[in-house]
mmCIF file of N, CA and C in Angstrom:
data_model
loop_
_atom_site.group_PDB
_atom_site.id
_atom_site.type_symbol
_atom_site.label_atom_id
_atom_site.label_comp_id
_atom_site.label_asym_id
_atom_site.label_seq_id
_atom_site.Cartn_x
_atom_site.Cartn_y
_atom_site.Cartn_z
ATOM 1 N N MET W 1 -16.555 -24.032 24.980
ATOM 2 C CA MET W 1 -15.419 -23.128 25.011
ATOM 3 C C MET W 1 -14.210 -23.855 24.447
ATOM 4 N N ILE W 2 -13.425 -23.094 23.704
ATOM 5 C CA ILE W 2 -12.177 -23.646 23.176
ATOM 6 C C ILE W 2 -11.075 -22.600 23.329
ATOM 7 N N CYS W 3 -9.898 -23.082 23.694
ATOM 8 C CA CYS W 3 -8.752 -22.194 23.890
ATOM 9 C C CYS W 3 -7.783 -22.335 22.723
ATOM 10 N N GLY W 4 -7.112 -21.247 22.407
ATOM 11 C CA GLY W 4 -6.025 -21.293 21.454
ATOM 12 C C GLY W 4 -6.354 -20.926 20.027
ATOM 13 N N LEU W 5 -7.611 -20.945 19.639
ATOM 14 C CA LEU W 5 -7.957 -20.528 18.285
ATOM 15 C C LEU W 5 -7.907 -19.012 18.225
ATOM 16 N N GLY W 6 -7.540 -18.475 17.080
ATOM 17 C CA GLY W 6 -7.487 -17.029 16.989
ATOM 18 C C GLY W 6 -7.591 -16.492 15.588
ATOM 19 N N LEU W 7 -7.003 -17.208 14.626
ATOM 20 C CA LEU W 7 -7.093 -16.745 13.245
ATOM 21 C C LEU W 7 -8.554 -16.655 12.834
ATOM 22 N N PRO W 8 -8.902 -15.676 12.024
ATOM 23 C CA PRO W 8 -10.307 -15.542 11.612
ATOM 24 C C PRO W 8 -10.888 -16.830 11.031
ATOM 25 N N GLU W 9 -10.103 -17.547 10.217
ATOM 26 C CA GLU W 9 -10.592 -18.807 9.647
ATOM 27 C C GLU W 9 -10.872 -19.837 10.733
ATOM 28 N N GLU W 10 -10.006 -19.893 11.743
ATOM 29 C CA GLU W 10 -10.204 -20.837 12.846
ATOM 30 C C GLU W 10 -11.470 -20.505 13.623
ATOM 31 N N ILE W 11 -11.699 -19.229 13.840
ATOM 32 C CA ILE W 11 -12.913 -18.811 14.547
ATOM 33 C C ILE W 11 -14.142 -19.223 13.753
ATOM 34 N N LEU W 12 -14.124 -18.969 12.452
ATOM 35 C CA LEU W 12 -15.270 -19.329 11.615
ATOM 36 C C LEU W 12 -15.498 -20.835 11.591
ATOM 37 N N GLN W 13 -14.430 -21.617 11.551
ATOM 38 C CA GLN W 13 -14.568 -23.078 11.593
ATOM 39 C C GLN W 13 -15.140 -23.510 12.942
ATOM 40 N N GLY W 14 -14.679 -22.882 14.006
ATOM 41 C CA GLY W 14 -15.195 -23.203 15.333
ATOM 42 C C GLY W 14 -16.670 -22.885 15.471
ATOM 43 N N VAL W 15 -17.070 -21.719 15.003
ATOM 44 C CA VAL W 15 -18.489 -21.336 15.058
ATOM 45 C C VAL W 15 -19.320 -22.324 14.250
ATOM 46 N N ALA W 16 -18.825 -22.715 13.076
ATOM 47 C CA ALA W 16 -19.540 -23.688 12.241
ATOM 48 C C ALA W 16 -19.698 -25.024 12.963
ATOM 49 N N ALA W 17 -18.755 -25.349 13.848
ATOM 50 C CA ALA W 17 -18.811 -26.598 14.607
ATOM 51 C C ALA W 17 -19.620 -26.454 15.896
ATOM 52 N N GLY W 18 -20.174 -25.273 16.137
ATOM 53 C CA GLY W 18 -21.023 -25.071 17.306
ATOM 54 C C GLY W 18 -20.350 -24.439 18.504
ATOM 55 N N ILE W 19 -19.108 -24.048 18.367
ATOM 56 C CA ILE W 19 -18.400 -23.412 19.480
ATOM 57 C C ILE W 19 -18.839 -21.955 19.557
ATOM 58 N N ASP W 20 -19.150 -21.513 20.766
ATOM 59 C CA ASP W 20 -19.607 -20.130 20.903
ATOM 60 C C ASP W 20 -18.828 -19.326 21.938
ATOM 61 N N LEU W 21 -17.732 -19.883 22.441
ATOM 62 C CA LEU W 21 -16.891 -19.158 23.385
ATOM 63 C C LEU W 21 -15.436 -19.478 23.062
ATOM 64 N N PHE W 22 -14.638 -18.434 22.860
ATOM 65 C CA PHE W 22 -13.244 -18.601 22.474
ATOM 66 C C PHE W 22 -12.352 -17.873 23.468
ATOM 67 N N ASP W 23 -11.227 -18.502 23.813
ATOM 68 C CA ASP W 23 -10.216 -17.893 24.669
ATOM 69 C C ASP W 23 -8.925 -17.891 23.863
ATOM 70 N N SER W 24 -8.393 -16.706 23.597
ATOM 71 C CA SER W 24 -7.264 -16.630 22.679
ATOM 72 C C SER W 24 -6.335 -15.476 23.033
ATOM 73 N N THR W 25 -5.068 -15.660 22.711
ATOM 74 C CA THR W 25 -4.081 -14.588 22.856
ATOM 75 C C THR W 25 -3.740 -13.994 21.490
ATOM 76 N N TYR W 26 -4.557 -14.277 20.497
ATOM 77 C CA TYR W 26 -4.291 -13.852 19.122
ATOM 78 C C TYR W 26 -4.056 -12.343 19.017
ATOM 79 N N ILE W 27 -4.941 -11.555 19.585
ATOM 80 C CA ILE W 27 -4.821 -10.094 19.504
ATOM 81 C C ILE W 27 -3.531 -9.624 20.169
ATOM 82 N N TYR W 28 -3.252 -10.156 21.334
ATOM 83 C CA TYR W 28 -2.044 -9.784 22.064
ATOM 84 C C TYR W 28 -0.785 -10.136 21.266
ATOM 85 N N SER W 29 -0.760 -11.333 20.696
ATOM 86 C CA SER W 29 0.400 -11.766 19.907
ATOM 87 C C SER W 29 0.606 -10.891 18.676
ATOM 88 N N LEU W 30 -0.486 -10.574 17.985
ATOM 89 C CA LEU W 30 -0.389 -9.680 16.828
ATOM 90 C C LEU W 30 0.189 -8.329 17.238
ATOM 91 N N THR W 31 -0.345 -7.787 18.310
ATOM 92 C CA THR W 31 0.072 -6.473 18.779
ATOM 93 C C THR W 31 1.557 -6.458 19.125
ATOM 94 N N LEU W 32 2.027 -7.477 19.829
ATOM 95 C CA LEU W 32 3.452 -7.546 20.173
ATOM 96 C C LEU W 32 4.331 -7.539 18.933
ATOM 97 N N GLY W 33 3.852 -8.140 17.862
ATOM 98 C CA GLY W 33 4.610 -8.178 16.620
ATOM 99 C C GLY W 33 4.500 -6.915 15.793
ATOM 100 N N GLY W 34 3.657 -5.984 16.218
ATOM 101 C CA GLY W 34 3.475 -4.740 15.472
ATOM 102 C C GLY W 34 2.444 -4.838 14.365
ATOM 103 N N PHE W 35 1.622 -5.874 14.412
ATOM 104 C CA PHE W 35 0.623 -6.091 13.370
ATOM 105 C C PHE W 35 -0.730 -5.507 13.754
ATOM 106 N N ALA W 36 -1.391 -4.909 12.773
ATOM 107 C CA ALA W 36 -2.741 -4.371 12.942
ATOM 108 C C ALA W 36 -3.683 -5.124 12.011
ATOM 109 N N LEU W 37 -4.818 -5.533 12.532
ATOM 110 C CA LEU W 37 -5.805 -6.254 11.727
ATOM 111 C C LEU W 37 -6.407 -5.346 10.666
ATOM 112 N N THR W 38 -6.541 -5.885 9.454
ATOM 113 C CA THR W 38 -7.095 -5.100 8.347
ATOM 114 C C THR W 38 -8.076 -5.888 7.492
ATOM 115 N N PHE W 39 -8.399 -7.127 7.879
ATOM 116 C CA PHE W 39 -9.280 -7.911 7.013
ATOM 117 C C PHE W 39 -10.658 -7.274 6.925
ATOM 118 N N SER W 40 -11.308 -7.517 5.793
ATOM 119 C CA SER W 40 -12.599 -6.898 5.514
ATOM 120 C C SER W 40 -13.674 -7.409 6.459
ATOM 121 N N LEU W 41 -14.537 -6.507 6.866
ATOM 122 C CA LEU W 41 -15.690 -6.864 7.689
ATOM 123 C C LEU W 41 -16.977 -6.716 6.895
ATOM 124 N N ASP W 42 -16.859 -6.794 5.581
ATOM 125 C CA ASP W 42 -18.016 -6.699 4.695
ATOM 126 C C ASP W 42 -19.045 -7.753 5.087
ATOM 127 N N LYS W 43 -20.305 -7.363 5.157
ATOM 128 C CA LYS W 43 -21.362 -8.276 5.595
ATOM 129 C C LYS W 43 -21.484 -9.513 4.725
ATOM 130 N N ASN W 44 -21.073 -9.431 3.484
ATOM 131 C CA ASN W 44 -21.155 -10.578 2.582
ATOM 132 C C ASN W 44 -19.862 -11.379 2.555
ATOM 133 N N GLY W 45 -18.888 -10.961 3.366
ATOM 134 C CA GLY W 45 -17.617 -11.668 3.412
ATOM 135 C C GLY W 45 -16.662 -11.274 2.309
ATOM 136 N N ASN W 46 -16.987 -10.231 1.554
ATOM 137 C CA ASN W 46 -16.108 -9.797 0.469
ATOM 138 C C ASN W 46 -14.831 -9.212 1.048
ATOM 139 N N GLN W 47 -13.731 -9.494 0.410
ATOM 140 C CA GLN W 47 -12.435 -9.015 0.868
ATOM 141 C C GLN W 47 -11.898 -7.952 -0.070
ATOM 142 N N ASP W 48 -11.224 -6.973 0.502
ATOM 143 C CA ASP W 48 -10.502 -6.016 -0.322
ATOM 144 C C ASP W 48 -9.258 -6.721 -0.853
ATOM 145 N N HIS W 49 -8.745 -6.265 -1.972
ATOM 146 C CA HIS W 49 -7.592 -6.917 -2.580
ATOM 147 C C HIS W 49 -6.352 -6.047 -2.399
ATOM 148 N N PHE W 50 -5.476 -6.488 -1.504
ATOM 149 C CA PHE W 50 -4.241 -5.781 -1.233
ATOM 150 C C PHE W 50 -3.066 -6.629 -1.706
ATOM 151 N N HIS W 51 -1.952 -5.998 -1.958
ATOM 152 C CA HIS W 51 -0.716 -6.699 -2.294
ATOM 153 C C HIS W 51 0.313 -6.278 -1.259
ATOM 154 N N LEU W 52 0.324 -6.971 -0.140
ATOM 155 C CA LEU W 52 1.103 -6.526 1.003
ATOM 156 C C LEU W 52 2.217 -7.477 1.417
ATOM 157 N N SER W 53 2.365 -8.605 0.752
ATOM 158 C CA SER W 53 3.322 -9.602 1.209
ATOM 159 C C SER W 53 4.757 -9.083 1.238
ATOM 160 N N GLN W 54 5.080 -8.134 0.390
ATOM 161 C CA GLN W 54 6.447 -7.628 0.344
ATOM 162 C C GLN W 54 6.813 -6.807 1.582
ATOM 163 N N ILE W 55 5.853 -6.417 2.386
ATOM 164 C CA ILE W 55 6.160 -5.649 3.602
ATOM 165 C C ILE W 55 5.734 -6.406 4.857
ATOM 166 N N GLY W 56 5.718 -7.734 4.777
ATOM 167 C CA GLY W 56 5.416 -8.557 5.939
ATOM 168 C C GLY W 56 3.961 -8.539 6.332
ATOM 169 N N SER W 57 3.098 -8.256 5.392
ATOM 170 C CA SER W 57 1.677 -8.161 5.673
ATOM 171 C C SER W 57 0.912 -9.094 4.744
ATOM 172 N N ASP W 58 -0.383 -9.218 4.977
ATOM 173 C CA ASP W 58 -1.227 -10.032 4.116
ATOM 174 C C ASP W 58 -2.643 -9.472 4.149
ATOM 175 N N LEU W 59 -3.606 -10.258 3.722
ATOM 176 C CA LEU W 59 -4.989 -9.767 3.684
ATOM 177 C C LEU W 59 -5.612 -9.578 5.060
ATOM 178 N N THR W 60 -5.003 -10.119 6.092
ATOM 179 C CA THR W 60 -5.599 -10.003 7.418
ATOM 180 C C THR W 60 -4.981 -8.904 8.259
ATOM 181 N N LYS W 61 -3.735 -8.554 7.959
ATOM 182 C CA LYS W 61 -3.026 -7.636 8.854
ATOM 183 C C LYS W 61 -1.927 -6.894 8.110
ATOM 184 N N ILE W 62 -1.501 -5.779 8.711
ATOM 185 C CA ILE W 62 -0.348 -5.043 8.199
ATOM 186 C C ILE W 62 0.692 -4.940 9.305
ATOM 187 N N ASN W 63 1.954 -4.913 8.916
ATOM 188 C CA ASN W 63 3.051 -4.802 9.862
ATOM 189 C C ASN W 63 3.423 -3.331 10.001
ATOM 190 N N LEU W 64 2.986 -2.713 11.073
ATOM 191 C CA LEU W 64 3.219 -1.281 11.263
ATOM 192 C C LEU W 64 4.664 -0.945 11.611
ATOM 193 N N ARG W 65 5.497 -1.945 11.814
ATOM 194 C CA ARG W 65 6.931 -1.712 12.009
ATOM 195 C C ARG W 65 7.652 -1.553 10.668
ATOM 196 N N ALA W 66 7.001 -1.941 9.585
ATOM 197 C CA ALA W 66 7.622 -1.929 8.250
ATOM 198 C C ALA W 66 7.946 -0.504 7.803
ATOM 199 N N THR W 67 9.038 -0.380 7.078
ATOM 200 C CA THR W 67 9.453 0.939 6.587
ATOM 201 C C THR W 67 8.441 1.534 5.609
ATOM 202 N N ALA W 68 7.608 0.717 5.033
ATOM 203 C CA ALA W 68 6.590 1.213 4.089
ATOM 204 C C ALA W 68 5.653 2.221 4.745
ATOM 205 N N TYR W 69 5.564 2.209 6.068
ATOM 206 C CA TYR W 69 4.635 3.104 6.762
ATOM 207 C C TYR W 69 5.315 4.334 7.357
ATOM 208 N N ARG W 70 6.583 4.551 7.050
ATOM 209 C CA ARG W 70 7.306 5.712 7.583
ATOM 210 C C ARG W 70 6.774 7.041 7.075
ATOM 211 N N LYS W 71 6.061 7.022 5.963
ATOM 212 C CA LYS W 71 5.520 8.269 5.405
ATOM 213 C C LYS W 71 4.022 8.178 5.148
ATOM 214 N N ASP W 72 3.388 7.160 5.671
ATOM 215 C CA ASP W 72 1.965 6.924 5.403
ATOM 216 C C ASP W 72 1.109 7.690 6.417
ATOM 217 N N MET W 73 0.492 8.748 5.955
ATOM 218 C CA MET W 73 -0.291 9.627 6.827
ATOM 219 C C MET W 73 -1.739 9.165 7.014
ATOM 220 N N SER W 74 -2.067 7.982 6.543
ATOM 221 C CA SER W 74 -3.440 7.489 6.670
ATOM 222 C C SER W 74 -3.610 6.692 7.962
ATOM 223 N N PRO W 75 -4.851 6.547 8.418
ATOM 224 C CA PRO W 75 -5.100 5.698 9.585
ATOM 225 C C PRO W 75 -4.888 4.228 9.215
ATOM 226 N N ILE W 76 -4.892 3.362 10.191
ATOM 227 C CA ILE W 76 -4.740 1.931 9.921
ATOM 228 C C ILE W 76 -5.806 1.491 8.924
ATOM 229 N N LEU W 77 -7.048 1.832 9.200
ATOM 230 C CA LEU W 77 -8.163 1.574 8.283
ATOM 231 C C LEU W 77 -8.995 2.842 8.175
ATOM 232 N N GLY W 78 -9.227 3.275 6.973
ATOM 233 C CA GLY W 78 -9.955 4.521 6.759
ATOM 234 C C GLY W 78 -11.386 4.505 7.256
ATOM 235 N N ASN W 79 -12.019 3.340 7.249
ATOM 236 C CA ASN W 79 -13.420 3.260 7.671
ATOM 237 C C ASN W 79 -13.584 2.728 9.089
ATOM 238 N N CYS W 80 -12.515 2.675 9.851
ATOM 239 C CA CYS W 80 -12.569 2.154 11.217
ATOM 240 C C CYS W 80 -12.933 3.275 12.193
ATOM 241 N N SER W 81 -13.799 2.952 13.141
ATOM 242 C CA SER W 81 -14.263 3.958 14.103
ATOM 243 C C SER W 81 -13.542 3.880 15.448
ATOM 244 N N CYS W 82 -12.478 3.084 15.538
ATOM 245 C CA CYS W 82 -11.778 2.976 16.820
ATOM 246 C C CYS W 82 -11.004 4.262 17.133
ATOM 247 N N TYR W 83 -10.650 4.422 18.389
ATOM 248 C CA TYR W 83 -9.912 5.600 18.839
ATOM 249 C C TYR W 83 -8.610 5.774 18.053
ATOM 250 N N THR W 84 -7.896 4.689 17.858
ATOM 251 C CA THR W 84 -6.609 4.761 17.167
ATOM 252 C C THR W 84 -6.764 5.290 15.753
ATOM 253 N N CYS W 85 -7.683 4.725 14.995
ATOM 254 C CA CYS W 85 -7.858 5.139 13.595
ATOM 255 C C CYS W 85 -8.442 6.543 13.478
ATOM 256 N N GLN W 86 -9.215 6.951 14.439
ATOM 257 C CA GLN W 86 -9.809 8.283 14.400
ATOM 258 C C GLN W 86 -8.817 9.380 14.785
ATOM 259 N N ASN W 87 -7.738 9.008 15.490
ATOM 260 C CA ASN W 87 -6.841 10.029 16.038
ATOM 261 C C ASN W 87 -5.366 9.896 15.663
ATOM 262 N N HIS W 88 -4.974 8.795 15.029
ATOM 263 C CA HIS W 88 -3.551 8.576 14.773
ATOM 264 C C HIS W 88 -3.324 7.995 13.381
ATOM 265 N N THR W 89 -2.105 8.129 12.891
ATOM 266 C CA THR W 89 -1.751 7.663 11.549
ATOM 267 C C THR W 89 -0.736 6.519 11.623
ATOM 268 N N LYS W 90 -0.585 5.845 10.500
ATOM 269 C CA LYS W 90 0.400 4.760 10.418
ATOM 270 C C LYS W 90 1.812 5.292 10.646
ATOM 271 N N VAL W 91 2.116 6.466 10.105
ATOM 272 C CA VAL W 91 3.461 7.023 10.268
ATOM 273 C C VAL W 91 3.757 7.283 11.749
ATOM 274 N N TYR W 92 2.780 7.769 12.492
ATOM 275 C CA TYR W 92 2.979 8.041 13.916
ATOM 276 C C TYR W 92 3.188 6.739 14.684
ATOM 277 N N ILE W 93 2.371 5.737 14.399
ATOM 278 C CA ILE W 93 2.508 4.454 15.095
ATOM 279 C C ILE W 93 3.832 3.793 14.718
ATOM 280 N N ASN W 94 4.224 3.882 13.456
ATOM 281 C CA ASN W 94 5.515 3.357 13.012
ATOM 282 C C ASN W 94 6.645 4.028 13.791
ATOM 283 N N HIS W 95 6.568 5.339 13.930
ATOM 284 C CA HIS W 95 7.573 6.087 14.701
ATOM 285 C C HIS W 95 7.611 5.600 16.153
ATOM 286 N N LEU W 96 6.440 5.437 16.755
ATOM 287 C CA LEU W 96 6.390 4.970 18.146
ATOM 288 C C LEU W 96 7.056 3.605 18.298
ATOM 289 N N PHE W 97 6.809 2.700 17.358
ATOM 290 C CA PHE W 97 7.478 1.393 17.405
ATOM 291 C C PHE W 97 8.985 1.555 17.271
ATOM 292 N N ASN W 98 9.421 2.413 16.366
ATOM 293 C CA ASN W 98 10.856 2.582 16.124
ATOM 294 C C ASN W 98 11.598 3.173 17.310
ATOM 295 N N VAL W 99 10.927 3.987 18.112
ATOM 296 C CA VAL W 99 11.578 4.564 19.294
ATOM 297 C C VAL W 99 11.205 3.805 20.570
ATOM 298 N N HIS W 100 10.572 2.655 20.391
ATOM 299 C CA HIS W 100 10.238 1.738 21.490
ATOM 300 C C HIS W 100 9.315 2.362 22.536
ATOM 301 N N GLU W 101 8.379 3.149 22.073
ATOM 302 C CA GLU W 101 7.389 3.751 22.970
ATOM 303 C C GLU W 101 6.261 2.753 23.237
ATOM 304 N N MET W 102 5.907 2.598 24.488
ATOM 305 C CA MET W 102 4.836 1.689 24.875
ATOM 306 C C MET W 102 3.501 2.080 24.238
ATOM 307 N N LEU W 103 3.323 3.352 23.934
ATOM 308 C CA LEU W 103 2.080 3.822 23.337
ATOM 309 C C LEU W 103 1.789 3.127 22.006
ATOM 310 N N ALA W 104 2.820 2.710 21.289
ATOM 311 C CA ALA W 104 2.605 2.014 20.006
ATOM 312 C C ALA W 104 1.762 0.767 20.223
ATOM 313 N N GLN W 105 2.153 -0.048 21.183
ATOM 314 C CA GLN W 105 1.409 -1.279 21.451
ATOM 315 C C GLN W 105 0.010 -0.983 21.974
ATOM 316 N N ILE W 106 -0.128 0.049 22.769
ATOM 317 C CA ILE W 106 -1.448 0.398 23.300
ATOM 318 C C ILE W 106 -2.386 0.787 22.163
ATOM 319 N N LEU W 107 -1.913 1.644 21.263
ATOM 320 C CA LEU W 107 -2.759 2.084 20.148
ATOM 321 C C LEU W 107 -3.124 0.930 19.219
ATOM 322 N N VAL W 108 -2.165 0.053 18.952
ATOM 323 C CA VAL W 108 -2.448 -1.087 18.072
ATOM 324 C C VAL W 108 -3.384 -2.076 18.768
ATOM 325 N N GLU W 109 -3.207 -2.271 20.057
ATOM 326 C CA GLU W 109 -4.107 -3.165 20.811
ATOM 327 C C GLU W 109 -5.537 -2.624 20.793
ATOM 328 N N ILE W 110 -5.696 -1.322 20.930
ATOM 329 C CA ILE W 110 -7.035 -0.714 20.852
ATOM 330 C C ILE W 110 -7.659 -1.020 19.496
ATOM 331 N N HIS W 111 -6.903 -0.783 18.428
ATOM 332 C CA HIS W 111 -7.432 -1.046 17.087
ATOM 333 C C HIS W 111 -7.758 -2.526 16.899
ATOM 334 N N ASN W 112 -6.820 -3.402 17.248
ATOM 335 C CA ASN W 112 -7.027 -4.836 17.029
ATOM 336 C C ASN W 112 -8.220 -5.370 17.811
ATOM 337 N N THR W 113 -8.362 -4.938 19.043
ATOM 338 C CA THR W 113 -9.506 -5.379 19.846
ATOM 339 C C THR W 113 -10.805 -4.893 19.227
ATOM 340 N N HIS W 114 -10.845 -3.640 18.835
ATOM 341 C CA HIS W 114 -12.040 -3.077 18.198
ATOM 342 C C HIS W 114 -12.385 -3.844 16.920
ATOM 343 N N HIS W 115 -11.379 -4.090 16.088
ATOM 344 C CA HIS W 115 -11.605 -4.770 14.809
ATOM 345 C C HIS W 115 -12.093 -6.204 15.034
ATOM 346 N N TYR W 116 -11.500 -6.893 16.000
ATOM 347 C CA TYR W 116 -11.891 -8.279 16.277
ATOM 348 C C TYR W 116 -13.306 -8.351 16.845
ATOM 349 N N LEU W 117 -13.654 -7.405 17.694
ATOM 350 C CA LEU W 117 -15.028 -7.370 18.219
ATOM 351 C C LEU W 117 -16.027 -7.116 17.097
ATOM 352 N N LYS W 118 -15.664 -6.276 16.135
ATOM 353 C CA LYS W 118 -16.540 -6.051 14.978
ATOM 354 C C LYS W 118 -16.657 -7.317 14.131
ATOM 355 N N PHE W 119 -15.587 -8.093 14.038
ATOM 356 C CA PHE W 119 -15.621 -9.373 13.332
ATOM 357 C C PHE W 119 -16.636 -10.309 13.997
ATOM 358 N N PHE W 120 -16.592 -10.402 15.316
ATOM 359 C CA PHE W 120 -17.553 -11.252 16.027
ATOM 360 C C PHE W 120 -18.976 -10.723 15.868
ATOM 361 N N HIS W 121 -19.128 -9.421 15.818
ATOM 362 C CA HIS W 121 -20.454 -8.841 15.572
ATOM 363 C C HIS W 121 -20.958 -9.243 14.187
ATOM 364 N N ALA W 122 -20.075 -9.203 13.183
ATOM 365 C CA ALA W 122 -20.455 -9.607 11.822
ATOM 366 C C ALA W 122 -20.850 -11.084 11.791
ATOM 367 N N ILE W 123 -20.156 -11.915 12.561
ATOM 368 C CA ILE W 123 -20.516 -13.337 12.645
ATOM 369 C C ILE W 123 -21.909 -13.486 13.247
ATOM 370 N N ARG W 124 -22.160 -12.784 14.348
ATOM 371 C CA ARG W 124 -23.487 -12.871 14.989
ATOM 372 C C ARG W 124 -24.590 -12.399 14.051
ATOM 373 N N GLU W 125 -24.328 -11.321 13.307
ATOM 374 C CA GLU W 125 -25.317 -10.837 12.329
ATOM 375 C C GLU W 125 -25.583 -11.875 11.251
ATOM 376 N N ALA W 126 -24.522 -12.504 10.760
ATOM 377 C CA ALA W 126 -24.676 -13.525 9.715
ATOM 378 C C ALA W 126 -25.491 -14.707 10.234
ATOM 379 N N ILE W 127 -25.248 -15.111 11.467
ATOM 380 C CA ILE W 127 -26.029 -16.203 12.066
ATOM 381 C C ILE W 127 -27.483 -15.783 12.193
ATOM 382 N N ARG W 128 -27.707 -14.604 12.727
ATOM 383 C CA ARG W 128 -29.078 -14.101 12.920
ATOM 384 C C ARG W 128 -29.840 -14.014 11.602
ATOM 385 N N ASP W 129 -29.150 -13.592 10.538
ATOM 386 C CA ASP W 129 -29.798 -13.416 9.236
ATOM 387 C C ASP W 129 -29.828 -14.691 8.400
ATOM 388 N N GLY W 130 -29.328 -15.798 8.954
ATOM 389 C CA GLY W 130 -29.354 -17.068 8.244
ATOM 390 C C GLY W 130 -28.376 -17.164 7.088
ATOM 391 N N ARG W 131 -27.292 -16.398 7.149
ATOM 392 C CA ARG W 131 -26.324 -16.424 6.048
ATOM 393 C C ARG W 131 -24.896 -16.697 6.538
ATOM 394 N N PHE W 132 -24.800 -17.355 7.695
ATOM 395 C CA PHE W 132 -23.470 -17.626 8.242
ATOM 396 C C PHE W 132 -22.626 -18.478 7.302
ATOM 397 N N GLU W 133 -23.201 -19.561 6.785
ATOM 398 C CA GLU W 133 -22.411 -20.454 5.929
ATOM 399 C C GLU W 133 -21.898 -19.716 4.697
ATOM 400 N N ARG W 134 -22.708 -18.860 4.113
ATOM 401 C CA ARG W 134 -22.261 -18.066 2.962
ATOM 402 C C ARG W 134 -21.143 -17.105 3.374
ATOM 403 N N PHE W 135 -21.331 -16.444 4.508
ATOM 404 C CA PHE W 135 -20.316 -15.534 5.044
ATOM 405 C C PHE W 135 -18.998 -16.279 5.239
ATOM 406 N N ARG W 136 -19.069 -17.436 5.887
ATOM 407 C CA ARG W 136 -17.869 -18.234 6.175
ATOM 408 C C ARG W 136 -17.182 -18.681 4.891
ATOM 409 N N GLN W 137 -17.928 -19.240 3.964
ATOM 410 C CA GLN W 137 -17.349 -19.737 2.718
ATOM 411 C C GLN W 137 -16.723 -18.611 1.894
ATOM 412 N N THR W 138 -17.412 -17.493 1.802
ATOM 413 C CA THR W 138 -16.885 -16.356 1.040
ATOM 414 C C THR W 138 -15.605 -15.832 1.676
ATOM 415 N N PHE W 139 -15.602 -15.723 2.991
ATOM 416 C CA PHE W 139 -14.427 -15.244 3.717
ATOM 417 C C PHE W 139 -13.237 -16.170 3.485
ATOM 418 N N ILE W 140 -13.438 -17.462 3.683
ATOM 419 C CA ILE W 140 -12.353 -18.433 3.543
ATOM 420 C C ILE W 140 -11.881 -18.521 2.097
ATOM 421 N N GLU W 141 -12.808 -18.550 1.155
ATOM 422 C CA GLU W 141 -12.432 -18.646 -0.260
ATOM 423 C C GLU W 141 -11.630 -17.427 -0.711
ATOM 424 N N SER W 142 -12.025 -16.258 -0.273
ATOM 425 C CA SER W 142 -11.294 -15.054 -0.679
ATOM 426 C C SER W 142 -9.878 -15.059 -0.124
ATOM 427 N N ARG W 143 -9.670 -15.664 1.024
ATOM 428 C CA ARG W 143 -8.337 -15.756 1.618
ATOM 429 C C ARG W 143 -7.468 -16.751 0.856
ATOM 430 N N ARG W 144 -8.070 -17.822 0.338
ATOM 431 C CA ARG W 144 -7.312 -18.819 -0.431
ATOM 432 C C ARG W 144 -6.800 -18.249 -1.741
ATOM 433 N N LEU W 145 -7.518 -17.280 -2.278
ATOM 434 C CA LEU W 145 -7.146 -16.704 -3.569
ATOM 435 C C LEU W 145 -5.925 -15.805 -3.474
ATOM 436 N N HIS W 146 -5.527 -15.461 -2.267
ATOM 437 C CA HIS W 146 -4.415 -14.514 -2.109
ATOM 438 C C HIS W 146 -3.331 -15.126 -1.288
#
């Protein structure tokens, strides 16, 4: 068990080193900041290519407090099956943050927890299928390129 790791790259490095239990406040910290996880969960580690740095976001997350989402009627992630993405839009969550509604953090926490659990599922699948090292390298390399 290791405490304090949370970034996807840190988790992958930990798993590669044999760590199989993580204790982290990463999801909670992201949620407090208004960030929603968006990194790709592609089985081969392929990443989508976004240009989000100008709105306080990057390849791993988006800042739902940003004004860029004031008119965005799409879910956090179009292919996400979590309650938040199935029932709410970025514009609604942005509004909730702007009026300081507690529901904003609840909805983002639901999404972030769901997304992170799917990330761990993808790691377990990669280990089971004997392709963890490829998954890890592809994931990390794609992040370095952006």
